[in-house]
């Protein structure tokens, strides 16, 4: 990011993101805030201001526990619901290994913090737990669609 005044930097970032959205380089979920901090080499508050600018323009929206999305796209359900769907997948059985935090971050394009929160909720519901191999494993399968 070219050096500019702190006030102007967030506007440059919001313009960069706007162009990526318009060109289809970002067409659903935006990168996590941590990824944007790394990409643009600025602080979290600057990224926050850039995202709020795009939100005020109606280009993106924030979904608690899921991240930032281009308006009108993406799965808006909380991450814990999307991860629970993994447990509902055909062929998943009690005792099967549960995906690692890294695998979940990559699969859903969310932060490690969001993944850890979802895992804690699933552990609290008794759906996953740490097995003998010290890896998380499926302890129980969710029933139906409305239990998340």
Short mmCIF file of C-alpha atoms in Angstrom, two decimals:
data_model
loop_
_atom_site.label_atom_id
_atom_site.label_comp_id
_atom_site.label_asym_id
_atom_site.label_seq_id
_atom_site.Cartn_x
_atom_site.Cartn_y
_atom_site.Cartn_z
CA UNK A 1 0.00 0.00 0.00
CA UNK A 2 1.52 3.38 -0.93
CA UNK A 3 2.26 5.63 2.00
CA UNK A 4 -0.54 8.11 2.58
CA UNK A 5 -2.12 9.85 5.48
CA UNK A 6 -3.91 7.47 7.88
CA UNK A 7 -7.20 9.09 6.87
CA UNK A 8 -6.65 8.36 3.19
CA UNK A 9 -5.24 4.85 3.54
CA UNK A 10 -8.58 3.25 4.43
CA UNK A 11 -10.17 4.95 1.41
CA UNK A 12 -7.47 3.51 -0.86
CA UNK A 13 -8.09 0.05 0.58
CA UNK A 14 -11.86 0.35 0.20
CA UNK A 15 -11.35 1.45 -3.42
CA UNK A 16 -9.02 -1.51 -4.05
CA UNK A 17 -11.58 -3.93 -2.60
CA UNK A 18 -14.42 -2.25 -4.56
CA UNK A 19 -12.49 -2.76 -7.81
CA UNK A 20 -11.78 -6.40 -6.98
CA UNK A 21 -15.50 -6.94 -6.35
CA UNK A 22 -16.50 -5.13 -9.57
CA UNK A 23 -14.00 -7.20 -11.60
CA UNK A 24 -15.20 -10.44 -10.02
CA UNK A 25 -11.93 -11.17 -8.23
CA UNK A 26 -13.94 -11.19 -5.01
CA UNK A 27 -17.39 -12.56 -5.73
CA UNK A 28 -18.67 -13.92 -2.42
CA UNK A 29 -16.74 -13.96 0.86
CA UNK A 30 -14.05 -11.37 1.43
CA UNK A 31 -10.72 -12.50 2.87
CA UNK A 32 -10.60 -12.47 6.67
CA UNK A 33 -9.66 -9.22 8.38
CA UNK A 34 -6.34 -10.81 9.42
CA UNK A 35 -5.60 -11.65 5.76
CA UNK A 36 -6.49 -8.09 4.71
CA UNK A 37 -4.18 -6.68 7.42
CA UNK A 38 -1.37 -8.83 6.01
CA UNK A 39 -2.18 -8.08 2.36
CA UNK A 40 -2.35 -4.31 2.76
CA UNK A 41 0.27 -3.97 5.51
CA UNK A 42 -1.91 -1.81 7.75
CA UNK A 43 -3.51 -2.13 11.16
CA UNK A 44 -6.79 -3.79 11.98
CA UNK A 45 -8.53 -0.46 12.64
CA UNK A 46 -7.64 0.77 9.12
CA UNK A 47 -9.09 -2.41 7.61
CA UNK A 48 -12.17 -1.97 9.80
CA UNK A 49 -12.68 1.56 8.49
CA UNK A 50 -12.30 0.40 4.87
CA UNK A 51 -14.87 -2.38 5.40
CA UNK A 52 -17.29 0.01 7.13
CA UNK A 53 -16.96 2.35 4.16
CA UNK A 54 -17.98 -0.43 1.74
CA UNK A 55 -20.76 -1.51 4.07
CA UNK A 56 -22.13 2.06 4.20
CA UNK A 57 -22.18 2.04 0.38
CA UNK A 58 -24.20 -1.20 0.40
CA UNK A 59 -21.48 -3.20 -1.36
CA UNK A 60 -20.65 -5.64 1.45
CA UNK A 61 -22.30 -6.88 4.60
CA UNK A 62 -21.04 -8.41 7.82
CA UNK A 63 -22.39 -11.71 9.09
CA UNK A 64 -21.55 -12.38 12.72
CA UNK A 65 -19.43 -15.51 13.01
CA UNK A 66 -19.17 -15.88 9.24
CA UNK A 67 -17.24 -12.83 7.96
CA UNK A 68 -17.78 -10.18 5.30
CA UNK A 69 -19.66 -10.91 2.07
CA UNK A 70 -20.50 -9.16 -1.15
CA UNK A 71 -24.17 -8.20 -0.76
CA UNK A 72 -26.51 -10.87 -2.11
CA UNK A 73 -24.01 -13.74 -2.12
CA UNK A 74 -22.75 -16.54 0.11
CA UNK A 75 -23.96 -18.74 2.93
CA UNK A 76 -25.08 -16.43 5.75
CA UNK A 77 -25.65 -19.07 8.38
CA UNK A 78 -23.44 -18.93 11.46
CA UNK A 79 -20.25 -20.95 11.11
CA UNK A 80 -21.33 -23.48 13.74
CA UNK A 81 -24.33 -24.39 11.54
CA UNK A 82 -22.14 -24.81 8.47
CA UNK A 83 -19.67 -26.96 10.41
CA UNK A 84 -22.56 -29.02 11.84
CA UNK A 85 -23.50 -29.79 8.23
CA UNK A 86 -20.15 -31.58 7.97
CA UNK A 87 -21.38 -33.94 10.68
CA UNK A 88 -24.58 -34.53 8.71
CA UNK A 89 -22.66 -35.45 5.57
CA UNK A 90 -23.17 -38.91 4.13
CA UNK A 91 -20.72 -41.41 5.48
CA UNK A 92 -19.70 -39.53 8.65
CA UNK A 93 -19.75 -41.90 11.61
CA UNK A 94 -19.17 -41.62 15.35
CA UNK A 95 -15.44 -42.04 15.95
CA UNK A 96 -14.41 -40.49 12.63
CA UNK A 97 -11.69 -37.81 12.83
CA UNK A 98 -12.95 -34.23 12.83
CA UNK A 99 -11.23 -31.75 10.47
CA UNK A 100 -8.36 -29.71 11.92
CA UNK A 101 -8.67 -26.00 12.66
CA UNK A 102 -6.51 -25.27 9.59
CA UNK A 103 -8.74 -27.39 7.35
CA UNK A 104 -11.86 -25.62 8.63
CA UNK A 105 -10.29 -22.15 8.21
CA UNK A 106 -9.42 -22.95 4.63
CA UNK A 107 -12.69 -24.68 3.76
CA UNK A 108 -14.91 -21.87 5.09
CA UNK A 109 -12.54 -18.93 4.54
CA UNK A 110 -12.84 -17.75 8.14
CA UNK A 111 -10.48 -16.89 10.95
CA UNK A 112 -9.05 -19.34 13.45
CA UNK A 113 -10.98 -17.46 16.17
CA UNK A 114 -14.29 -18.14 14.38
CA UNK A 115 -13.35 -21.81 13.93
CA UNK A 116 -12.39 -22.19 17.60
CA UNK A 117 -15.70 -20.66 18.65
CA UNK A 118 -17.65 -23.11 16.46
CA UNK A 119 -15.60 -26.04 17.75
CA UNK A 120 -16.25 -24.99 21.35
CA UNK A 121 -19.99 -24.90 20.64
CA UNK A 122 -19.89 -28.36 19.04
CA UNK A 123 -17.88 -29.72 21.98
CA UNK A 124 -20.40 -28.15 24.35
CA UNK A 125 -23.19 -29.98 22.54
CA UNK A 126 -21.27 -33.25 22.83
CA UNK A 127 -20.98 -33.65 19.06
CA UNK A 128 -17.17 -33.67 18.96
CA UNK A 129 -14.42 -34.32 21.49
CA UNK A 130 -10.78 -35.23 21.83
CA UNK A 131 -10.17 -38.94 21.21
CA UNK A 132 -7.45 -41.30 22.33
CA UNK A 133 -5.16 -40.07 19.54
CA UNK A 134 -5.44 -36.52 20.99
CA UNK A 135 -7.24 -35.43 17.80
CA UNK A 136 -10.81 -34.24 17.72
CA UNK A 137 -13.29 -36.86 16.64
CA UNK A 138 -17.01 -37.14 16.06
CA UNK A 139 -18.75 -38.17 19.31
CA UNK A 140 -22.38 -37.95 18.17
CA UNK A 141 -24.29 -37.06 15.04
CA UNK A 142 -26.75 -34.15 14.97
CA UNK A 143 -30.39 -34.98 14.46
CA UNK A 144 -32.29 -33.21 11.68
CA UNK A 145 -31.81 -29.72 10.31
CA UNK A 146 -33.28 -27.59 13.11
CA UNK A 147 -30.99 -28.56 15.97
CA UNK A 148 -28.08 -26.17 15.26
#
